[in-house]
Short mmCIF file of N, CA and C in Angstrom, two decimals:
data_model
loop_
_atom_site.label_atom_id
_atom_site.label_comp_id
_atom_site.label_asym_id
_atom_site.label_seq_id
_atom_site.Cartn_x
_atom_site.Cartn_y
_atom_site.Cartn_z
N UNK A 165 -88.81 128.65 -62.71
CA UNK A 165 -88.86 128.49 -61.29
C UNK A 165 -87.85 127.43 -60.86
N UNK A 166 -87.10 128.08 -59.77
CA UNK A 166 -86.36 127.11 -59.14
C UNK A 166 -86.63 125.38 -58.78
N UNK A 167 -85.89 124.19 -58.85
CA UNK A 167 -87.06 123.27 -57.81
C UNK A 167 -85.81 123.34 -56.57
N UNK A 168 -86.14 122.17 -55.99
CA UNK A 168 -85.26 121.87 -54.65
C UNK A 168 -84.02 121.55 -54.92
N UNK A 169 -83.56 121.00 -55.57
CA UNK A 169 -82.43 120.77 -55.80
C UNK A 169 -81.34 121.86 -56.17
N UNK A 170 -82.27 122.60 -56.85
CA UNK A 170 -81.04 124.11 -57.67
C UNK A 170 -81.19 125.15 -56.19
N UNK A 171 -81.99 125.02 -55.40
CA UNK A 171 -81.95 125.61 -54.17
C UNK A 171 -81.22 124.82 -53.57
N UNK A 172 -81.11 123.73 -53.37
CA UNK A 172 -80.22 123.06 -52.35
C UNK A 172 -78.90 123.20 -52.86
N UNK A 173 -78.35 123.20 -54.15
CA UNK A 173 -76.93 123.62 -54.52
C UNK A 173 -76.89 125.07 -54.02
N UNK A 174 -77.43 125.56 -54.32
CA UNK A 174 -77.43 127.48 -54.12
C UNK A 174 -77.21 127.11 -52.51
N UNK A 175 -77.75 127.03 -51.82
CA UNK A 175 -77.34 126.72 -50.38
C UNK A 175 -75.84 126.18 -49.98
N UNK A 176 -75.77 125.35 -50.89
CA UNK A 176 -74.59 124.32 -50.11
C UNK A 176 -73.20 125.48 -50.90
N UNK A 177 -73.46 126.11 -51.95
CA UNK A 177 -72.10 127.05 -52.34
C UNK A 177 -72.30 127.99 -51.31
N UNK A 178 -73.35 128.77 -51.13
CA UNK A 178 -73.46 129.71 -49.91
C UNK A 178 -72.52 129.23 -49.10
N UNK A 179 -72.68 128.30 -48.32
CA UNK A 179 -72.17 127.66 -47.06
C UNK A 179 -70.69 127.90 -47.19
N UNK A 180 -70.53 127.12 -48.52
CA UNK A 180 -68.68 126.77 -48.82
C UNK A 180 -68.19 127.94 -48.85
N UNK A 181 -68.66 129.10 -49.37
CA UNK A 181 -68.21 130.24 -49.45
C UNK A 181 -67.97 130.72 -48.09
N UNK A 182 -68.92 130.76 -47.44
CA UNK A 182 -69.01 131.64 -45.93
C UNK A 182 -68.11 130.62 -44.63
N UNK A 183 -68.16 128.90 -45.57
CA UNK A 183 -66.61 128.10 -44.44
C UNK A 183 -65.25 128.80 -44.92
N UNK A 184 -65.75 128.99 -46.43
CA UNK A 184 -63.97 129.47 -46.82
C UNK A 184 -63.70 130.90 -45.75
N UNK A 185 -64.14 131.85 -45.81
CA UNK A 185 -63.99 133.15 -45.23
C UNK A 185 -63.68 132.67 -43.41
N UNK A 186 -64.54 131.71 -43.10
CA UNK A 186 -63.97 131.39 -41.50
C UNK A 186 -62.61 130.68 -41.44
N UNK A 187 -62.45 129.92 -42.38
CA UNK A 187 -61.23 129.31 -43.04
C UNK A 187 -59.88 130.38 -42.96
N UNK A 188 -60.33 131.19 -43.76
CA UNK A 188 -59.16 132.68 -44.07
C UNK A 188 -59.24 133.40 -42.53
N UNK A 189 -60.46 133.19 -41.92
CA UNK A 189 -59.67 134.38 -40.18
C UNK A 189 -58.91 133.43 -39.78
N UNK A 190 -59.31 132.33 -39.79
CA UNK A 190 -58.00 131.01 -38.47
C UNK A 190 -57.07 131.61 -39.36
N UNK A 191 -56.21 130.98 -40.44
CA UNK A 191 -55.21 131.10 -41.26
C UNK A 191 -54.49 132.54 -41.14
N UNK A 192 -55.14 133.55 -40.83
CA UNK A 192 -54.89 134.82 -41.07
C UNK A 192 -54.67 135.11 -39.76
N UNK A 193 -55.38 134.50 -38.56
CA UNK A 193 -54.79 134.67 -37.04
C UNK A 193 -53.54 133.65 -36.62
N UNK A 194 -53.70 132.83 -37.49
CA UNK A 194 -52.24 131.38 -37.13
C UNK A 194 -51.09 132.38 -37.67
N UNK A 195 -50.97 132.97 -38.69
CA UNK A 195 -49.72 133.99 -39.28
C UNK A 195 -49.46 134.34 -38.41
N UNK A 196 -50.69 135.41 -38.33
CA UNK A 196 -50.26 136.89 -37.25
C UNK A 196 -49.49 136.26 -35.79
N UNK A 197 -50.15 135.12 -35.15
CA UNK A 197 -49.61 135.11 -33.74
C UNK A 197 -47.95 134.14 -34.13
N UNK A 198 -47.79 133.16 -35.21
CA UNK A 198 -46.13 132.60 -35.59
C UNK A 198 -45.25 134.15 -36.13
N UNK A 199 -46.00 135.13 -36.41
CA UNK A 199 -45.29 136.52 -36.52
C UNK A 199 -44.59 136.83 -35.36
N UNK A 200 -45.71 137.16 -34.55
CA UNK A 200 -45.47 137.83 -33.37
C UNK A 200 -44.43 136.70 -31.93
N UNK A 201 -44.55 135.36 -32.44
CA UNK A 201 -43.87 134.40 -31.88
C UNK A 201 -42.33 134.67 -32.48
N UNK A 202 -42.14 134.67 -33.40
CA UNK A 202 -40.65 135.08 -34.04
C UNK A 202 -40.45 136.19 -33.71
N UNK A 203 -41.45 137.29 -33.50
CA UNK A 203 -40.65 138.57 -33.18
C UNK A 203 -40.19 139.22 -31.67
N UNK A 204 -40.60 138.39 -30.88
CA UNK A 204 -40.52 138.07 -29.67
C UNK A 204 -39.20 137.19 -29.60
N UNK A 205 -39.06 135.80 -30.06
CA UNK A 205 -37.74 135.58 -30.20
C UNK A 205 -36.44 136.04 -30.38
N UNK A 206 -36.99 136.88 -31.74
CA UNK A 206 -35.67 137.60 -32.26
C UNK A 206 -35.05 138.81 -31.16
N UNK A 207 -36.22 139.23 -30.36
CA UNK A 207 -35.48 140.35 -29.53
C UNK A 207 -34.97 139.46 -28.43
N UNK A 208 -35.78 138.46 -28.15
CA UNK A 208 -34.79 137.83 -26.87
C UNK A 208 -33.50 137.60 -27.19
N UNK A 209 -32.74 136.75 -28.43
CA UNK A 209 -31.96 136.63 -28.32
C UNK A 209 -31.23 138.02 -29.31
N UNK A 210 -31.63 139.04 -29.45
CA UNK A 210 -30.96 140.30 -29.86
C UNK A 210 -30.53 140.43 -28.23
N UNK A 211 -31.04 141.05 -26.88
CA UNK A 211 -31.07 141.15 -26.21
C UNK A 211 -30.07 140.28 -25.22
N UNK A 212 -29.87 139.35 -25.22
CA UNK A 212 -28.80 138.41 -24.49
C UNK A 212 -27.81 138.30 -25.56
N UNK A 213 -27.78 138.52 -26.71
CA UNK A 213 -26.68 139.14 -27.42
C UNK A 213 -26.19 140.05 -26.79
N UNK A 214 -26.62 140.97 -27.05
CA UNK A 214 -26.55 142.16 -26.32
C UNK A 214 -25.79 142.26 -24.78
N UNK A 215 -26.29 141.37 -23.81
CA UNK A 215 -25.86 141.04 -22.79
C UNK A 215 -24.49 140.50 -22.53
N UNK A 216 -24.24 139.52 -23.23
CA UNK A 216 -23.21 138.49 -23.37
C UNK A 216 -22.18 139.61 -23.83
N UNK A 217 -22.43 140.30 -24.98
CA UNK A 217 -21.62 141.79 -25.73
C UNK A 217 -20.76 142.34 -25.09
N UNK A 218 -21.90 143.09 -24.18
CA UNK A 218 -21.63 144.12 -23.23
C UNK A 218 -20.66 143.57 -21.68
N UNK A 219 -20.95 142.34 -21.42
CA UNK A 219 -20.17 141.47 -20.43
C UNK A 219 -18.65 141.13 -21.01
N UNK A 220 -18.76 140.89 -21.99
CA UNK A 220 -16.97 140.68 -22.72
C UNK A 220 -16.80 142.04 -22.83
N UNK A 221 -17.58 142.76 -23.80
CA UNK A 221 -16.72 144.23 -24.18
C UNK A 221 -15.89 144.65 -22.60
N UNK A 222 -16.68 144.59 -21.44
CA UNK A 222 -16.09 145.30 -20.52
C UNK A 222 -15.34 144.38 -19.76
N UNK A 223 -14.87 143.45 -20.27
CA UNK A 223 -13.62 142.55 -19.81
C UNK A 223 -14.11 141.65 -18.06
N UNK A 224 -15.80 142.20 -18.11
CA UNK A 224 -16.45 141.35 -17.09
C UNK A 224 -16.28 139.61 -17.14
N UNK A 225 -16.32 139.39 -18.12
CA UNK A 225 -16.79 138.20 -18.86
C UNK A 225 -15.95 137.84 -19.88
N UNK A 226 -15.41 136.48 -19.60
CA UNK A 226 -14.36 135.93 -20.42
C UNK A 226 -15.09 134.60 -21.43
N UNK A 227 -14.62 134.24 -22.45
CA UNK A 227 -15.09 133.22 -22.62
C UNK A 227 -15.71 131.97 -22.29
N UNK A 228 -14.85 131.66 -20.92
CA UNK A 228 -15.08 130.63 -20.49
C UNK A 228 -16.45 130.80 -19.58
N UNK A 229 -16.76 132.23 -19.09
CA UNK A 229 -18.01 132.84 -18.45
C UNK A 229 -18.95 132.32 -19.36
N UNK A 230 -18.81 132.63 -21.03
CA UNK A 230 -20.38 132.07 -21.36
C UNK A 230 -20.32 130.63 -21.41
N UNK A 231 -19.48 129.85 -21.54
CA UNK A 231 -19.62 128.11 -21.37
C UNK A 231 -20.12 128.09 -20.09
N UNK A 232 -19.89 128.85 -19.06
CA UNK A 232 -20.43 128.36 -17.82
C UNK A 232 -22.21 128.80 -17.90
N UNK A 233 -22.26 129.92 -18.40
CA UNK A 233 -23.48 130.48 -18.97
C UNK A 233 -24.78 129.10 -19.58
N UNK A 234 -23.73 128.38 -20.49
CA UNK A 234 -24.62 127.39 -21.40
C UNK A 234 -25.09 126.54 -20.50
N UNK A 235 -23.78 125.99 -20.00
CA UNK A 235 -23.89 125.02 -19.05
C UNK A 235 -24.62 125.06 -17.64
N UNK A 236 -25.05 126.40 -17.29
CA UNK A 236 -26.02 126.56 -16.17
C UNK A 236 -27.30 126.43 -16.86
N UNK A 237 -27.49 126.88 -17.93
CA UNK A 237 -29.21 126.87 -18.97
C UNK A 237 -29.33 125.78 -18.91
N UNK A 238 -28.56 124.83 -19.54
CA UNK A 238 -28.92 123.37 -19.75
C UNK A 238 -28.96 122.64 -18.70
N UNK A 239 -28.31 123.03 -17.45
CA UNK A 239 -28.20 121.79 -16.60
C UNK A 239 -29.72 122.54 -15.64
N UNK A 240 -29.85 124.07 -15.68
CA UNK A 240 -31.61 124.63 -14.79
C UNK A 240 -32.53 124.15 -15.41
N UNK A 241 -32.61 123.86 -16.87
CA UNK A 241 -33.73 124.48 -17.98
C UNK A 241 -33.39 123.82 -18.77
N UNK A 242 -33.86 122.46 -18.97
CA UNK A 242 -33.30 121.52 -19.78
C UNK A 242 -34.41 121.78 -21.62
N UNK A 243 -35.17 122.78 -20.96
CA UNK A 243 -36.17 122.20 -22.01
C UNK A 243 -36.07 123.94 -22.73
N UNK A 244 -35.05 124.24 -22.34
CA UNK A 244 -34.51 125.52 -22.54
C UNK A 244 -33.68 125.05 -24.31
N UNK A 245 -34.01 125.15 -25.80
CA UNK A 245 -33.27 124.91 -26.64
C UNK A 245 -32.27 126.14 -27.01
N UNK A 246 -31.47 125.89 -27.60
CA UNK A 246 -30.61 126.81 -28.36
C UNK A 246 -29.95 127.88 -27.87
N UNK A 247 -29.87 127.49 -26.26
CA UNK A 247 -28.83 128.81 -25.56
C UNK A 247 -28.00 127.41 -25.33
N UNK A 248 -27.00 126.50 -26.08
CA UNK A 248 -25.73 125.89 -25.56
C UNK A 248 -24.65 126.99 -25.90
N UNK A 249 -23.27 127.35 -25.94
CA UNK A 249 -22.04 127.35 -26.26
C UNK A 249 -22.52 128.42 -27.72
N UNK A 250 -22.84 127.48 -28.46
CA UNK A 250 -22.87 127.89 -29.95
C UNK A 250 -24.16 128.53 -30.53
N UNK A 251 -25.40 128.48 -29.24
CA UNK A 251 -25.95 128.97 -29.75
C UNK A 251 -26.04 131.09 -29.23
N UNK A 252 -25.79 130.54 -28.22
CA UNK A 252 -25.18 131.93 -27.41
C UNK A 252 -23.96 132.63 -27.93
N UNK A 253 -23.30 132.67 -28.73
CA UNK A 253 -22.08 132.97 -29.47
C UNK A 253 -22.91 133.76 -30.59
N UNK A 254 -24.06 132.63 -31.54
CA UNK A 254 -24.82 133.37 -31.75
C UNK A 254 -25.33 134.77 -32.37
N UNK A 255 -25.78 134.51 -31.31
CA UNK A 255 -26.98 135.71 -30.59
C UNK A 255 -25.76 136.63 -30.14
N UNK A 256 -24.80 136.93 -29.84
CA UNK A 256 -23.82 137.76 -29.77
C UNK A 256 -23.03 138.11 -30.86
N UNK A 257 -23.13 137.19 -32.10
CA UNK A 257 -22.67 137.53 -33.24
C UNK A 257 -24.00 138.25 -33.73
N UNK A 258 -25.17 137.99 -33.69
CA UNK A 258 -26.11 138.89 -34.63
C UNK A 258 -26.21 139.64 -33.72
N UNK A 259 -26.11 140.60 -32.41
CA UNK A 259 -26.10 142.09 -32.14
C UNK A 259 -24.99 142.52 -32.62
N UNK A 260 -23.90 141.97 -32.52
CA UNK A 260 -22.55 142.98 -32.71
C UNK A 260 -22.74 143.20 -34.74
N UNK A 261 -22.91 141.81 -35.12
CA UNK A 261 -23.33 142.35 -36.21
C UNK A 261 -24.47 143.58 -36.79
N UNK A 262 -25.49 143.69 -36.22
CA UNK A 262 -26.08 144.62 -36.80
C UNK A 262 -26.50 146.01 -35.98
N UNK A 263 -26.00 146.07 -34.42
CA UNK A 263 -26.49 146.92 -33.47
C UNK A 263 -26.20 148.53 -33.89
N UNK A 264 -24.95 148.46 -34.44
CA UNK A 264 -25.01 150.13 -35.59
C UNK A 264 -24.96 150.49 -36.77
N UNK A 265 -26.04 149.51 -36.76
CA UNK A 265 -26.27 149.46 -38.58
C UNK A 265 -28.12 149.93 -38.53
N UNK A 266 -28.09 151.06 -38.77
CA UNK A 266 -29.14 152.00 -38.31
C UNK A 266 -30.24 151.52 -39.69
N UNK A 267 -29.39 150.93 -40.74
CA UNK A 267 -30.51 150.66 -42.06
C UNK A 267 -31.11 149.27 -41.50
N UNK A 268 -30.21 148.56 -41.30
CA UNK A 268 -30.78 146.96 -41.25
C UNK A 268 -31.46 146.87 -39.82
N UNK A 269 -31.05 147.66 -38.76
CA UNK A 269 -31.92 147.21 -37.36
C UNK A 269 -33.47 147.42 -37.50
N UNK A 270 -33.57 147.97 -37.87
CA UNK A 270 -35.04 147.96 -38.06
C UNK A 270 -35.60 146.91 -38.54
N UNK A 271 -35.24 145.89 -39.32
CA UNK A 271 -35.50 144.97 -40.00
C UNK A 271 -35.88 143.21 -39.66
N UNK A 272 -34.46 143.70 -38.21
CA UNK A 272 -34.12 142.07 -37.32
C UNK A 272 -35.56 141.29 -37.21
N UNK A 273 -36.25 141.98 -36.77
CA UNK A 273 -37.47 140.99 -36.40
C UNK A 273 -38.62 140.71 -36.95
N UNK A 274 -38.35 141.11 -38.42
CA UNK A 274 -39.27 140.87 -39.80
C UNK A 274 -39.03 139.60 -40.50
N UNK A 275 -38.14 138.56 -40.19
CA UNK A 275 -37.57 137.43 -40.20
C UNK A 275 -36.81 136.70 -39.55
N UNK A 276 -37.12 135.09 -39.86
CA UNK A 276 -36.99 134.21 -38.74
C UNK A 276 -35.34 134.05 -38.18
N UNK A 277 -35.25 133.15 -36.95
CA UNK A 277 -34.32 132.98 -36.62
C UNK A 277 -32.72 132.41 -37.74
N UNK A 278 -33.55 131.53 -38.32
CA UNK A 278 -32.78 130.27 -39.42
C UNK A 278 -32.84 131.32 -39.99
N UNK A 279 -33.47 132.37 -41.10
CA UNK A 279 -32.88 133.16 -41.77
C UNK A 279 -31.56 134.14 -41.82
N UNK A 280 -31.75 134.24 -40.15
CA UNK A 280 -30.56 135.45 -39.52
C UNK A 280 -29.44 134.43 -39.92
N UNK A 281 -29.39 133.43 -39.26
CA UNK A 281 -28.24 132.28 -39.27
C UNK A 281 -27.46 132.10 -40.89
N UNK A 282 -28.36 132.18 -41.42
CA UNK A 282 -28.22 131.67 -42.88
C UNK A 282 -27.27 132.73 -43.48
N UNK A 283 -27.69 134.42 -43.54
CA UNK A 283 -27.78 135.40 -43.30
C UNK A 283 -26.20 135.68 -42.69
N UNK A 284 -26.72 135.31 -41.79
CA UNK A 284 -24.75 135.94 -41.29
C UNK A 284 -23.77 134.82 -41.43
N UNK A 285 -23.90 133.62 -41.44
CA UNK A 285 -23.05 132.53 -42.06
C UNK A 285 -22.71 132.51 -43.48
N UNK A 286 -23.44 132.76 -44.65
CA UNK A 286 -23.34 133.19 -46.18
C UNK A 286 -23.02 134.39 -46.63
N UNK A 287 -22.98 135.67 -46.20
CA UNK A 287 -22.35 137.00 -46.27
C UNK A 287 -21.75 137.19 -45.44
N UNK A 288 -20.97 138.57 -46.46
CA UNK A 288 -19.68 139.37 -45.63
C UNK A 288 -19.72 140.70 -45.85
N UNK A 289 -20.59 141.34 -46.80
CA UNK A 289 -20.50 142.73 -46.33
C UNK A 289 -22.14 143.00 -45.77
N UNK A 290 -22.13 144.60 -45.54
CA UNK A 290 -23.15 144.71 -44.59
C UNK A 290 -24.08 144.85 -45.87
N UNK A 291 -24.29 145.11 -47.46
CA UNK A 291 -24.91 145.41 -48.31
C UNK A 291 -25.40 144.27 -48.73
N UNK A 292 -24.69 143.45 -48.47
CA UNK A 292 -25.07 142.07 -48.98
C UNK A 292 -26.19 141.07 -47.74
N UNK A 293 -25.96 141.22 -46.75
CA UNK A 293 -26.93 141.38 -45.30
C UNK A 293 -28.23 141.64 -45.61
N UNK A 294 -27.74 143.34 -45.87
CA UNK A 294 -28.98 143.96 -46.12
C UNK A 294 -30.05 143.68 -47.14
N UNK A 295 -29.60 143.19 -48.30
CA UNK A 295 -30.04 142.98 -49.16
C UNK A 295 -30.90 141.02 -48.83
N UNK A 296 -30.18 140.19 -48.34
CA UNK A 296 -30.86 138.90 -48.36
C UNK A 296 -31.98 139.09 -47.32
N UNK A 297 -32.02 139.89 -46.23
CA UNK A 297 -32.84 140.26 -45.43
C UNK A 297 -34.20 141.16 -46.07
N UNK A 298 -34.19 141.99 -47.34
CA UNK A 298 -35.14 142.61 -47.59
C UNK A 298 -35.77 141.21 -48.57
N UNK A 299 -34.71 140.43 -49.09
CA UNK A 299 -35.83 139.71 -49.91
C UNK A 299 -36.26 138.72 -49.72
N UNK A 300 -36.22 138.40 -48.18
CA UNK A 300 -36.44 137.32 -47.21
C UNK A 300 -37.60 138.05 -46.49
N UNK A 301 -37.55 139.55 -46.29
CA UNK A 301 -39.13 139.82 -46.18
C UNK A 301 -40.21 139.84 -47.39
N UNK A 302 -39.70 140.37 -48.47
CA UNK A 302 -40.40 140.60 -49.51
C UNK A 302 -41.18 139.23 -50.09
N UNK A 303 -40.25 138.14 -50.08
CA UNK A 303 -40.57 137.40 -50.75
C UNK A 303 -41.26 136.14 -49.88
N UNK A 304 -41.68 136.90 -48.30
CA UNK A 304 -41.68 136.11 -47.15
C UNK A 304 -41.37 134.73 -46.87
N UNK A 305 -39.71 134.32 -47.16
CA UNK A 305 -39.28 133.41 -46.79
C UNK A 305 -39.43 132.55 -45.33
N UNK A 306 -39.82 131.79 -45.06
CA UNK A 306 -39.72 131.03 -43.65
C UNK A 306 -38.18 130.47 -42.95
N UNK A 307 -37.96 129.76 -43.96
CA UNK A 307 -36.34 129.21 -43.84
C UNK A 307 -35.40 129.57 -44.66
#
């Protein structure tokens, strides 16, 4: 027969067990929503890539258009990070880089920003892209 004590351990692992499992939903909802926070990012600035692109390609927009660009973000929206000059250049280098590359688009927003950076600053062909990007999901790299 049990006494109180081997019941009171049996209780207190119960417990730890059933904090760990409430433990694992926070942890498992903190992922999911820094997921969905990066993947939201990544299309914004796919997207004003995109923008900025399409404004030079058609000779709308000259260089000096996106410095004025930076320089309106920063001086409206101070609390606005990473659209200066260089970071808007960018975000226009990773659409033009991957916008007809029908293998890797699918991929853009399965990893973080600093990865893309890393990513298109350290390679030069598109196989080699492709490749640090699958094992930056696989191996779910952060940075």
């Amino acid at each position: 027969m049990k006494n109180k004590n081997d019941k009171k351990i049996s209780m207190e692992n119960k417990y730890k067990q059933q904090f760990r499992e409430v433990i694992g939903m926070i942890q498992e909802a903190r992922y999911n929503a820094v997921k969905s926070v990066n993947t939201e990012l990544i299309k914004l600035y796919w997207n004003v890539g995109k923008y900025i692109s399409r404004k030079i390609e058609s000779a709308e927009w000259g260089d000096s258009v996106v410095d004025r660009l930076a320089d309106y973000i920063q001086e409206k929206h101070t609390n606005f990070k990473g659209f200066n000059r260089r970071g808007l250049y960018r975000m226009r280098q990773f659409y033009e880089t991957y916008h007809n590359n029908q293998i890797v688009s699918p991929l853009v927003t399965q990893i973080s920003w600093t990865n893309h950076l890393l990513i298109l600053s350290k390679t030069k062909t598109d196989e080699e892209k492709e490749f640090y990007m699958r094992l930056s999901i696989k191996d779910n790299y952060s940075k």
